[in-house]
Coordinates of C-alpha atoms and ligand atoms in Angstrom, one line a residue:
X1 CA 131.8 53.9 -53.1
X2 CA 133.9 51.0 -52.9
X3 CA 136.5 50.8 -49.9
X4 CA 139.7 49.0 -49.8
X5 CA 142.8 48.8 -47.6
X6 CA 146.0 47.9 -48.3
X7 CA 150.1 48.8 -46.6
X8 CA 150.8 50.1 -50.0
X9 CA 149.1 51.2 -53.1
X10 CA 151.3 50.8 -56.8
X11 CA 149.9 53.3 -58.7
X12 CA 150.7 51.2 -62.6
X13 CA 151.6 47.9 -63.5
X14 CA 154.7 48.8 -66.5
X15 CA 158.0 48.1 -65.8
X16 CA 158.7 50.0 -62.8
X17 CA 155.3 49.6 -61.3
X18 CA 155.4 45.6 -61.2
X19 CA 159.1 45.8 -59.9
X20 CA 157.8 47.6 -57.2
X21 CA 154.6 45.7 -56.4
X22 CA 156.7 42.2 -56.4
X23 CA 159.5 43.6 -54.4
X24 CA 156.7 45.3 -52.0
X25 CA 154.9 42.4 -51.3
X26 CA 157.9 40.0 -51.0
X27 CA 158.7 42.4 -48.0
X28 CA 155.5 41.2 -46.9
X29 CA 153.8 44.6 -47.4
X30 CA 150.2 44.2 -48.6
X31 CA 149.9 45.4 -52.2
X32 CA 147.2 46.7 -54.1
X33 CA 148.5 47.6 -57.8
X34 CA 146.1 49.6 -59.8
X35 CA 146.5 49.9 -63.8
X36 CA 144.4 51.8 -66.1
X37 CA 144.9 49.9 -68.7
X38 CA 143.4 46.2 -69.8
X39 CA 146.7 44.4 -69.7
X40 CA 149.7 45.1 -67.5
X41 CA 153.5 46.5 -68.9
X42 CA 153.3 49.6 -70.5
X43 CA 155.9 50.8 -72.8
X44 CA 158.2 47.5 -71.2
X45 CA 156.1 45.5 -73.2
X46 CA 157.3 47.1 -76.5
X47 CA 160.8 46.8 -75.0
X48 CA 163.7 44.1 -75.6
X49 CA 165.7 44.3 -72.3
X50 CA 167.4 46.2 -69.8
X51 CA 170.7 47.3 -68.8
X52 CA 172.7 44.5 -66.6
X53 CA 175.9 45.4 -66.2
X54 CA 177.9 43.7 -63.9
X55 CA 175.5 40.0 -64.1
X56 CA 176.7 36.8 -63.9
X57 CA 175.2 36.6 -67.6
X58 CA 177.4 39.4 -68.8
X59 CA 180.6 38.1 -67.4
X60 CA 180.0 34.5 -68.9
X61 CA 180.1 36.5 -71.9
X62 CA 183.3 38.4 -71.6
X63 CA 181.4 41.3 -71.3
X64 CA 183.6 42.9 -67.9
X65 CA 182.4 46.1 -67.7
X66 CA 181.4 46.6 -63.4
X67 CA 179.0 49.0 -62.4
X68 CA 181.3 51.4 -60.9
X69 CA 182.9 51.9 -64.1
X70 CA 179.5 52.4 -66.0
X71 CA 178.5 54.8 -63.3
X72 CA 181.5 56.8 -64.2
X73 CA 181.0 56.3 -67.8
X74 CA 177.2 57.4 -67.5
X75 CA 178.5 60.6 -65.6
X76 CA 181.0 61.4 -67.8
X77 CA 178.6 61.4 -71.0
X78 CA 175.6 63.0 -69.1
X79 CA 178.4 65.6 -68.2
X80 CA 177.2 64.7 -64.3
X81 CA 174.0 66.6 -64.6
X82 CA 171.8 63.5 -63.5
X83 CA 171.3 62.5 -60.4
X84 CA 174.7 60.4 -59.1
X85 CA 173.5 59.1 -56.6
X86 CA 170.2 57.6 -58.4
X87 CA 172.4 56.6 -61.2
X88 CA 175.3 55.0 -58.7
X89 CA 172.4 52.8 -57.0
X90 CA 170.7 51.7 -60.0
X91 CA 174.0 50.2 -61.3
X92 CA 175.1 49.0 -58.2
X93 CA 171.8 46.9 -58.2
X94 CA 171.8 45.8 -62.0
X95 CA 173.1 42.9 -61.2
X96 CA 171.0 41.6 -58.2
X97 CA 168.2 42.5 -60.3
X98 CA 169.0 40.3 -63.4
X99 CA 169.0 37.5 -61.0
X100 CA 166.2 38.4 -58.7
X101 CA 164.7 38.6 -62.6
X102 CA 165.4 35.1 -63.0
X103 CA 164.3 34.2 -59.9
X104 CA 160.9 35.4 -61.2
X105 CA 161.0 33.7 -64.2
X106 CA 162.4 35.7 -66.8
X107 CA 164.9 33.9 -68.7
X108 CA 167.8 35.9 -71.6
X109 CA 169.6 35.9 -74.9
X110 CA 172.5 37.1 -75.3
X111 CA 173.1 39.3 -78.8
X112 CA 176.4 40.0 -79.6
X113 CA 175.7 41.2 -83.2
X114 CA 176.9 44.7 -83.4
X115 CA 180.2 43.5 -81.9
X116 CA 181.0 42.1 -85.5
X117 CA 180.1 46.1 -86.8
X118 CA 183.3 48.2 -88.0
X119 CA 184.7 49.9 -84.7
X120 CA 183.5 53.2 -86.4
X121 CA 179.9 52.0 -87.0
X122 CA 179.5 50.2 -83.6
X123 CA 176.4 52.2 -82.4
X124 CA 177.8 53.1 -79.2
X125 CA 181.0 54.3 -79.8
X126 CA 182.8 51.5 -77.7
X127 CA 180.5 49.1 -77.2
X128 CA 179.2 48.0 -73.9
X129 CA 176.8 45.4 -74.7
X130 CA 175.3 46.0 -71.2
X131 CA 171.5 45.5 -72.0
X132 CA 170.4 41.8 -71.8
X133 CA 167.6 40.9 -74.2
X134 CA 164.5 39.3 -72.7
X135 CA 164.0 35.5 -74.2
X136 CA 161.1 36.2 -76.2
X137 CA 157.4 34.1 -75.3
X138 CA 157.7 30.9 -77.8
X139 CA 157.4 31.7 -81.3
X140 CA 158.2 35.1 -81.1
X141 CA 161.3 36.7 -83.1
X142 CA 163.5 38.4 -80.9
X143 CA 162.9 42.3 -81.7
X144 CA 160.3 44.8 -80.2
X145 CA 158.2 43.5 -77.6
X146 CA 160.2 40.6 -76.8
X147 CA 160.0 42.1 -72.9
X148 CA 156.2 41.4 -72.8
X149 CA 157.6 37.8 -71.4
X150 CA 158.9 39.8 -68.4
X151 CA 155.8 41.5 -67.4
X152 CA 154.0 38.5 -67.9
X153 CA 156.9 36.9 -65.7
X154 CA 156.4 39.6 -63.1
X155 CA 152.7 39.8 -63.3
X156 CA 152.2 36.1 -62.0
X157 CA 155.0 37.0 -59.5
X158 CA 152.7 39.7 -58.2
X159 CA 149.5 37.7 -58.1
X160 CA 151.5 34.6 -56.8
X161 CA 152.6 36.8 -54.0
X162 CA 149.6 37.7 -52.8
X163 CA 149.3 41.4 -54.2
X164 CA 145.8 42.4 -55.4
X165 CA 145.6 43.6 -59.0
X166 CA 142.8 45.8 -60.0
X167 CA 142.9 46.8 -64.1
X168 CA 141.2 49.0 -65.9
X169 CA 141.3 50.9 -62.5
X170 CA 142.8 54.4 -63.0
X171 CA 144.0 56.4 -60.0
X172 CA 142.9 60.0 -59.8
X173 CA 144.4 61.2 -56.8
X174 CA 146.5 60.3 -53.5
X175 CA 144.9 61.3 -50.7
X176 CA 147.1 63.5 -48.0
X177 CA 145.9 63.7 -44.2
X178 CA 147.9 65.4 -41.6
X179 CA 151.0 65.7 -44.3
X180 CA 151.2 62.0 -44.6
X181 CA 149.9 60.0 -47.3
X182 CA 146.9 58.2 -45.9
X183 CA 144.9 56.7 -49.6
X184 CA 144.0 56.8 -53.0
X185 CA 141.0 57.6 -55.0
X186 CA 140.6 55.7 -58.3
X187 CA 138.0 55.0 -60.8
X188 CA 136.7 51.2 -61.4
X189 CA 136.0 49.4 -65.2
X190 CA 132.9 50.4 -64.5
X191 CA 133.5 54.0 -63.4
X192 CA 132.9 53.3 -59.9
X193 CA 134.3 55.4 -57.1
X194 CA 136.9 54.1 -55.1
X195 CA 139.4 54.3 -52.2
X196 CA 141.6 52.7 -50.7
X197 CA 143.1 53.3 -47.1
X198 CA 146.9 52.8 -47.1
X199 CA 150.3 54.0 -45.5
X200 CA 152.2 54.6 -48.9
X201 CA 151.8 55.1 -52.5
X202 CA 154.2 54.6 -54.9
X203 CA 153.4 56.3 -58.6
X204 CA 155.0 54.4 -61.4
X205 CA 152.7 55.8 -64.2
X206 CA 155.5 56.6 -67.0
X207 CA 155.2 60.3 -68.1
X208 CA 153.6 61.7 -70.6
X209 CA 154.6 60.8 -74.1
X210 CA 151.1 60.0 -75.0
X211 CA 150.0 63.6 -74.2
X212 CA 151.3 65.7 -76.9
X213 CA 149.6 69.2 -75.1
X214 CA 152.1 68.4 -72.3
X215 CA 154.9 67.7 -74.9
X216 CA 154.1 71.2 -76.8
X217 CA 154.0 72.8 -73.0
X218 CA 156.7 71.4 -71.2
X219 CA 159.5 70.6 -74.6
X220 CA 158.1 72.7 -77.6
X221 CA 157.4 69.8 -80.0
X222 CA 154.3 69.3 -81.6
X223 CA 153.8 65.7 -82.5
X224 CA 152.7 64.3 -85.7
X225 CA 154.8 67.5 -87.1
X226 CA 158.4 67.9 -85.8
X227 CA 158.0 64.4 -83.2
X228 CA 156.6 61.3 -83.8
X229 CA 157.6 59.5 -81.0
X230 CA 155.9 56.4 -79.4
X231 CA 152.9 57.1 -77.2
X232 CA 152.0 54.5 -75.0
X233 CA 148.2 54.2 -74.3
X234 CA 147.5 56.0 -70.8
X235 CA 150.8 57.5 -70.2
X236 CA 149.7 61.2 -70.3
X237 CA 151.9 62.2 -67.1
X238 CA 149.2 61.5 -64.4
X239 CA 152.0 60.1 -62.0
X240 CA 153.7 63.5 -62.4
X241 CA 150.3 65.7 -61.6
X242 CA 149.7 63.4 -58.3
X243 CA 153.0 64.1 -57.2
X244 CA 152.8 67.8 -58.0
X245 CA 148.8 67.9 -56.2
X246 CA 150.6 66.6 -53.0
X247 CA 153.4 69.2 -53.2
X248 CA 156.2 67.4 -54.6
X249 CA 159.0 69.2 -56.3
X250 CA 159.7 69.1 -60.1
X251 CA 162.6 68.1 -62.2
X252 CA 164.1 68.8 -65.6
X253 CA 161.7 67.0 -68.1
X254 CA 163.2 65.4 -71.5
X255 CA 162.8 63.2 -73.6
X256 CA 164.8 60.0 -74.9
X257 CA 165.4 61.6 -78.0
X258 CA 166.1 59.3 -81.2
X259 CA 165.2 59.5 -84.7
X260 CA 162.7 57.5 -86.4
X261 CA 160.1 57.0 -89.5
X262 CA 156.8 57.6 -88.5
X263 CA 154.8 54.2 -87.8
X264 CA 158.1 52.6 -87.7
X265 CA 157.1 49.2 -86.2
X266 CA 154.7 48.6 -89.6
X267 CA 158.0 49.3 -91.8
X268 CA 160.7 48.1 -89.5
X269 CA 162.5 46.1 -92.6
X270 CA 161.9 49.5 -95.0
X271 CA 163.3 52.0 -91.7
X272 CA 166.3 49.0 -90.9
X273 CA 167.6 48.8 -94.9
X274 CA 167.8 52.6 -94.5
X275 CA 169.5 52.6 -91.4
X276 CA 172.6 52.4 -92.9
X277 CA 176.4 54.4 -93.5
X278 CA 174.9 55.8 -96.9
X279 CA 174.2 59.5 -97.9
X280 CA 171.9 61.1 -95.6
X281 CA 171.3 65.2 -96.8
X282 CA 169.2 67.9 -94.9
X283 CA 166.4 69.5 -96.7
X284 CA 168.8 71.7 -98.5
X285 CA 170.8 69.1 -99.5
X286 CA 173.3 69.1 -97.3
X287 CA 175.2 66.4 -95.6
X288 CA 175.0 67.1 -91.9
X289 CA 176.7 64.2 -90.2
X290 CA 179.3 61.7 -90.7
X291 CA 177.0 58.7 -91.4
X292 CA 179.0 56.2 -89.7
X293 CA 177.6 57.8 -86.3
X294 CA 174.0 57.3 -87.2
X295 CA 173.8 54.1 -85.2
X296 CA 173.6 55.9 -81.9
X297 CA 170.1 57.1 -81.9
X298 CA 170.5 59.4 -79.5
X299 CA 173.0 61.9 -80.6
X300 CA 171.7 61.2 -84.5
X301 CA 168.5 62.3 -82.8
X302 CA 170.2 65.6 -81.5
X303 CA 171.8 66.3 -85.0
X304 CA 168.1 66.1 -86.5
X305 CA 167.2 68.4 -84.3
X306 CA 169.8 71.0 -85.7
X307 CA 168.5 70.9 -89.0
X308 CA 165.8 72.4 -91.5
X309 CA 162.1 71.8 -90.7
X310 CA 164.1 69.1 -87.9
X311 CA 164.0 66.1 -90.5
X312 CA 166.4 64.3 -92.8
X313 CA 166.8 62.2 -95.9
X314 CA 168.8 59.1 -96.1
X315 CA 169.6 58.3 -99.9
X316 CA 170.9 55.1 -102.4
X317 CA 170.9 54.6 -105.8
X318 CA 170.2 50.8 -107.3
X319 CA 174.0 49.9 -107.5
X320 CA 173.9 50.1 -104.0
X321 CA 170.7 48.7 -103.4
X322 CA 171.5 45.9 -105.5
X323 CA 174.9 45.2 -103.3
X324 CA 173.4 45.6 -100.0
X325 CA 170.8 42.4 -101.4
X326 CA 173.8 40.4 -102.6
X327 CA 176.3 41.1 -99.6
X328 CA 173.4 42.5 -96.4
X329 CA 173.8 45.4 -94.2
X330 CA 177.0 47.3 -92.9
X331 CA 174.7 47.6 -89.6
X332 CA 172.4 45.3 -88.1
X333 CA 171.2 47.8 -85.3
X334 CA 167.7 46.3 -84.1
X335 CA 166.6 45.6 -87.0
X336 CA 168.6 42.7 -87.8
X337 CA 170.8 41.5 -90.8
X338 CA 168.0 40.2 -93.3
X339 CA 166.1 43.3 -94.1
X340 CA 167.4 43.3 -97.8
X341 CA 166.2 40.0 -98.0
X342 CA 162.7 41.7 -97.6
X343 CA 162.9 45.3 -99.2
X344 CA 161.0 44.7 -102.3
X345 CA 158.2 43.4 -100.3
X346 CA 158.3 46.3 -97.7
X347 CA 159.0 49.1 -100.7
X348 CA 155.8 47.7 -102.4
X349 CA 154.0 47.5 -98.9
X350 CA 154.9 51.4 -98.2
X351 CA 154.2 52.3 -101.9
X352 CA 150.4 50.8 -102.1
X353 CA 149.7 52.0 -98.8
X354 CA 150.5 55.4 -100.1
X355 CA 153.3 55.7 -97.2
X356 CA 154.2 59.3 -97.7
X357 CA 158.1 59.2 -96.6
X358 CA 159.2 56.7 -98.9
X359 CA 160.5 57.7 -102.4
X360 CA 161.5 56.4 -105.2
X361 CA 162.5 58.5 -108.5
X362 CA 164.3 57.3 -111.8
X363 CA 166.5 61.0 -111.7
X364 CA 167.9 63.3 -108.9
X365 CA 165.0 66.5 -110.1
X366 CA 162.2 63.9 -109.7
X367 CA 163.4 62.4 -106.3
X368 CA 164.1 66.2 -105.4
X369 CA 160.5 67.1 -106.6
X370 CA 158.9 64.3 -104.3
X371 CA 160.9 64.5 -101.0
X372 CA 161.4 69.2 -101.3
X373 CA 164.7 68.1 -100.9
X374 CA 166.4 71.6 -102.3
X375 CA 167.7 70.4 -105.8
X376 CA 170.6 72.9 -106.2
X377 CA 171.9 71.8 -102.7
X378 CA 171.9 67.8 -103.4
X379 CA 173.3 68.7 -106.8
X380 CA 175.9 70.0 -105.2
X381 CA 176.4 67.7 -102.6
X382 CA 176.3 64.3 -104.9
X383 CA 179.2 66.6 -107.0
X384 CA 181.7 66.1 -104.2
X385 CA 180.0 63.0 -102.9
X386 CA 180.7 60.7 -105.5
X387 CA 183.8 62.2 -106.2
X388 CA 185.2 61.6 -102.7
X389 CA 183.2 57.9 -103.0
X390 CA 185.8 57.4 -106.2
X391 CA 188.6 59.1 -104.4
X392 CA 188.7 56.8 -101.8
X393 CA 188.1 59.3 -98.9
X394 CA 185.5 61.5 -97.2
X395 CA 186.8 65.1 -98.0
X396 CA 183.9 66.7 -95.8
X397 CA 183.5 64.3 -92.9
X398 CA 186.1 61.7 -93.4
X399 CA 183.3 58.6 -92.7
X400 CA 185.3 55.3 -93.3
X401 CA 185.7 54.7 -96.7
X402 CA 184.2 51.2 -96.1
X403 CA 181.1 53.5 -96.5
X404 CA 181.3 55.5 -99.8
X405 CA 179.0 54.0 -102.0
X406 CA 178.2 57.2 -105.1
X407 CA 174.7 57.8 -105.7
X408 CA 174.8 58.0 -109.3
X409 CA 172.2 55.8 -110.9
X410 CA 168.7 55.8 -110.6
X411 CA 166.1 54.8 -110.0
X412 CA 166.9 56.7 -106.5
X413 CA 165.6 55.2 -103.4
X414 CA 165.1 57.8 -100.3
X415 CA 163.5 57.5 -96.8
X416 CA 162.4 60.5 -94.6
X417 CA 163.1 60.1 -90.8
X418 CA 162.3 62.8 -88.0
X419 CA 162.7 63.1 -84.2
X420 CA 161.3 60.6 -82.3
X421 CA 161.7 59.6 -78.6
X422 CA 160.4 56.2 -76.6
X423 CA 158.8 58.3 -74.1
X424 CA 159.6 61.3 -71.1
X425 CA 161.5 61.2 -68.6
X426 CA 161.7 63.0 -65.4
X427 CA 158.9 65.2 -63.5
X428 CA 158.9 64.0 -59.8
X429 CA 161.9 65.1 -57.9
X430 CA 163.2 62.2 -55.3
X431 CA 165.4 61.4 -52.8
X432 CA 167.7 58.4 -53.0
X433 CA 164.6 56.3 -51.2
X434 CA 162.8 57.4 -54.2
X435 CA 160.8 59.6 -51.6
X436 CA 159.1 62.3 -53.3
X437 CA 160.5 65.6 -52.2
X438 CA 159.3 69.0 -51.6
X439 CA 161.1 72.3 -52.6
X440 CA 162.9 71.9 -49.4
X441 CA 164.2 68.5 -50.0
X442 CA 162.1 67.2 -47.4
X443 CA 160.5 64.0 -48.0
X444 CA 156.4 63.3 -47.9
X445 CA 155.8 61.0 -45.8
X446 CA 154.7 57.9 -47.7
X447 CA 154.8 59.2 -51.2
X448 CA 157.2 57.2 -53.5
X449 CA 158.1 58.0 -57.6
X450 CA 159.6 55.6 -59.8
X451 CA 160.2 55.1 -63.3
X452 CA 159.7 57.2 -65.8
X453 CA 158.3 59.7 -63.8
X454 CA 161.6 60.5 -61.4
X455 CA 164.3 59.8 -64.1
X456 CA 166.0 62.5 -63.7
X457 CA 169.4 60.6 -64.5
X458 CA 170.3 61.8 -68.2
X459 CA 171.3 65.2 -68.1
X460 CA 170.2 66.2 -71.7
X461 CA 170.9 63.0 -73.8
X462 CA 170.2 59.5 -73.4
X463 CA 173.5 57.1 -72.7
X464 CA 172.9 54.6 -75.6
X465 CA 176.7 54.1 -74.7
X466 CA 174.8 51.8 -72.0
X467 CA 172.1 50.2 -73.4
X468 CA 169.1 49.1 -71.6
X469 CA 169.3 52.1 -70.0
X470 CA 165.8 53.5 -69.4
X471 CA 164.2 49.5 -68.7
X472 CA 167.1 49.1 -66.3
X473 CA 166.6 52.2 -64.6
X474 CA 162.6 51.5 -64.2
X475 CA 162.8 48.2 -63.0
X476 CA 165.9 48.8 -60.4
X477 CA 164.4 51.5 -58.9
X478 CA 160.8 49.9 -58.5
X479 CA 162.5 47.7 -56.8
X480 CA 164.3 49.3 -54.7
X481 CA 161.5 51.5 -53.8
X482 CA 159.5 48.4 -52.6
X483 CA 162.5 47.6 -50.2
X484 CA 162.4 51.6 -49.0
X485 CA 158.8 51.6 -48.7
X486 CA 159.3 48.5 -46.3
X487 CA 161.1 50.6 -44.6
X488 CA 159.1 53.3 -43.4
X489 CA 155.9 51.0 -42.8
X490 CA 157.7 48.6 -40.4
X491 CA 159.4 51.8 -39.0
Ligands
LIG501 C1 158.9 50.7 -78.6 C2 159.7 50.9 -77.3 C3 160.8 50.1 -77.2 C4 161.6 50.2 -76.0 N1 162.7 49.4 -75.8 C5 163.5 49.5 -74.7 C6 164.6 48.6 -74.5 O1 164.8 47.7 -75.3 N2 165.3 48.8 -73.4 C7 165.1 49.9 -72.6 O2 165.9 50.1 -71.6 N3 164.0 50.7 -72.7 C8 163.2 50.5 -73.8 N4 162.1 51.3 -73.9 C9 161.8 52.2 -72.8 C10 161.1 51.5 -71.6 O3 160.2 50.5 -72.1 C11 160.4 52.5 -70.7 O4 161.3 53.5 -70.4 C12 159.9 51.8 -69.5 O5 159.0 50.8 -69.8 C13 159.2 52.8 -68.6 O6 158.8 52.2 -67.4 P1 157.7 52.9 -66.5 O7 157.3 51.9 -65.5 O8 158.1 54.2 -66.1 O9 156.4 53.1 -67.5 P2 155.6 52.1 -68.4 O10 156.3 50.8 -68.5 O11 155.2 52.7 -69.6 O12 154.3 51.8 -67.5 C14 153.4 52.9 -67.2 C15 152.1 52.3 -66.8 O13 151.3 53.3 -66.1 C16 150.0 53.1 -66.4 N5 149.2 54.2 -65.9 C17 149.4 55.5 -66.4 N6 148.6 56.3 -65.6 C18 147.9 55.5 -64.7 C19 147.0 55.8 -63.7 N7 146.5 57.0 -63.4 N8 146.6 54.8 -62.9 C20 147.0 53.5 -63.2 N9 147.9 53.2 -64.2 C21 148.3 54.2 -64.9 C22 150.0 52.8 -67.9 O14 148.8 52.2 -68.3 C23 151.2 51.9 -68.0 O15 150.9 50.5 -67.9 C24 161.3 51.2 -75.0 C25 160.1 51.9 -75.2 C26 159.3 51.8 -76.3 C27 158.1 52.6 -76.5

């Protein structure tokens, strides 16, 4: 068995676990970061950017919102059944942390876009543009995955520093003596034994949205069927069963619940020209939600989960497909303003890959053949549809009449969306240290959760009111932690 030694063991290398590592060692703490996988960054890789609300960037943008009034803002949404105190710190700390970012070598954009949206559309309601978008590595489009640049920032911070990174190096368990934490025991790339002596672990390892048993268990979905949600290589909630093994208390578990196509990042143009104000209907038929609120994935994610079989249709005929190509989207959300200019290309993709939730019909009973849609119900529903579209006004839901575009003539064009969710959240009950805690609230000594894995900040619905949310909660409180865990070494 091989033996190390180190002040403090990171148990990951993803958003919350380098945060921690670099802040750890900057505190002059010897740091030995352990990630199972090949490469570092997790789900932050697949990211854009995080919430920074308050930052010198923000405010050179007109964008005043200070953290104390997103804190209340947060609370209010959330209906304050987070954690305030969690959620009052993070924001508090945005700020630094966007420069201390910079400091690191992470450079941002600023993306106004959706400010330009109707007020009605804007995705969040009012629209705090708090999350900063990571400047992409060169020749990359800004979209998914433009945050790999700040792991790969924060990952030469970490070996700059001095930390020691061992991948492909999963840790199995943390190793308790005399009710402190005194090691861990990991595996090697070559599935060597072994452990490492320290005086504090702190487990980062992101919950367990790739482990659909513990999905089914722990929030009754079964993915591939009712959730297709991202799953992240690795994250199968060991941070949360290390924390558990040493006696730590448990949290609420969710899940960032939004709605999506399945394999959406292989038709993001097809999933963005559908993400639009235009007719969405149940599987009876039925409208279900003013469609000028689908742009807040969240709550659209909640109203999917209300209805039939927990999926939903979004629907245009070729008038309107043949405006949206001449005048572009009502909504740009994060899939930008030029997916029109792509749709034949990405209908044709989806069709010859036999993509089974796009449609296309030349009448309403062949699209409602294709999709199950319920053909009486849609009959219906297009009845008063396009007569409100000619009327001028939304009888049933009163959507801005900007949006009323009748679905009269085919062919039809229809996309098929479900729940999904970026990952889970919450599991390891903390402290405001990001101690782990035991049913008594008392701390064990030298165990640390961070990330993912403590979030416990949400109540039951993701604020996309303040974007960059779950990034700027993982990376503020890995580094805080790596201050706190400072803390107690030094004494
Ligand atoms: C497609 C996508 C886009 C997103 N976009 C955004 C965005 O723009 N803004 C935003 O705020 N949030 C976004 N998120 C969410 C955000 O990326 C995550 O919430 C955040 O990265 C979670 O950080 P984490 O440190 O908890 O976990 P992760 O970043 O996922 O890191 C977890 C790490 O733990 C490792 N690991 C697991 N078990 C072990 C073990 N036993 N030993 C060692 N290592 C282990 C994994 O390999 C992984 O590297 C997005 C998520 C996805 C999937």
């Amino acid at each position: 068995m091989k033996k190390l030694q180190a002040d403090v063991v990171v148990v990951a290398a993803g958003a919350s676990g380098l945060a921690a590592s670099v802040s750890a060692a900057e505190q002059g703490l010897k740091v030995i970061t352990l990630e199972k996988n090949k490469v570092t960054g997790g789900a932050a890789s697949m990211g854009m950017g995080l919430n920074g609300v308050g930052s010198k960037n923000q405010r050179m943008h007109g964008l005043n919102l200070t953290a104390d009034e997103a804190f209340l803002k947060h609370m209010h949404y959330t209906h304050w059944m987070g954690n305030a105190r969690l959620t009052y710190d993070y924001y508090r700390k945005a700020a630094s942390t966007i420069d201390w970012l910079e400091d690191h070598g992470v450079e941002f954009i600023f993306r106004g876009s959706s400010l330009y949206t109707p007020t009605r559309m804007r995705p969040f309601a009012q629209p705090d543009m708090t999350s900063l978008t990571v400047k992409p590595p060169e020749g990359q489009k800004v979209g998914p995955r433009c945050a790999s640049a700040m792991t790969k920032a924060l990952t030469e911070s970490l070996i700059s520093l001095g930390a020691e990174l061992l991948t492909e190096t999963p840790a199995k368990h943390v190793i308790m003596k005399d009710g402190k934490v005194a090691g861990v025991q990991a595996t090697g790339p070559k599935g060597e034994d072994i452990e490492i002596e320290c005086k504090a672990v702190i487990l980062a390892c992101g919950g367990f949205g790739d482990n659909p048993k513990m999905i089914n268990e722990n929030l009754g979905f079964t993915w591939g069927e009712d959730l297709f949600s991202f799953r992240i290589p690795g994250n199968v909630g060991d941070g949360l069963r290390m924390a558990w093994e040493c006696g730590a208390a448990k949290t609420r578990v969710m899940m960032e619940l939004m709605y999506q196509i399945p394999d959406n990042l292989n038709h993001f143009d097809l999933e963005g020209a559908f993400r639009q104000p235009l007719l969405w209907v149940n599987k009876m038929g039925e409208r279900f939600v003013p469609e000028d609120c689908i742009g807040n994935t969240a709550t659209m994610g909640n109203c999917i989960l209300n209805q039939p079989g927990r999926t939903c249709f979004t629907i245009m005929d070729s008038d309107t497909l043949k405006y949206y190509k001449r005048r572009g989207v009502d909504f740009p959300g994060v899939q930008g303003e030029e997916v029109f200019d792509h749709f034949d290309e990405a209908a044709a993709a989806a069709k010859e890959e036999g993509y089974k939730y796009y449609f296309e019909a030349d009448t309403i009973e062949e699209l409602c053949e294709k999709t199950g849609i319920k053909l009486e119900g849609l009959k219906e529903t297009l009845e008063q549809y396009n007569a409100d579209c000619d009327l001028g006004r939304d009888t049933v839901f009163n959507k801005d009449y900007h949006f009323l575009r009748p679905v009269r003539k085919g062919p039809f064009y229809a996309l098929q969306s479900f729940i999904g969710a970026y990952g889970t959240l919450g599991g390891v009950k903390v402290d405001r240290k990001f101690r782990a805690i035991d049913n008594d609230w008392e701390p064990i000594p030298g165990l640390y959760s961070v990330g993912t894995d403590c979030c416990d900040i949400y109540g039951d619905t993701y604020p996309f009111v303040l974007p960059g949310n779950t990034m700027g909660f993982c990376v503020n409180s890995g580094r805080m932690a790596g201050e706190y865990v400072a803390e107690y070494i030094n004494g």
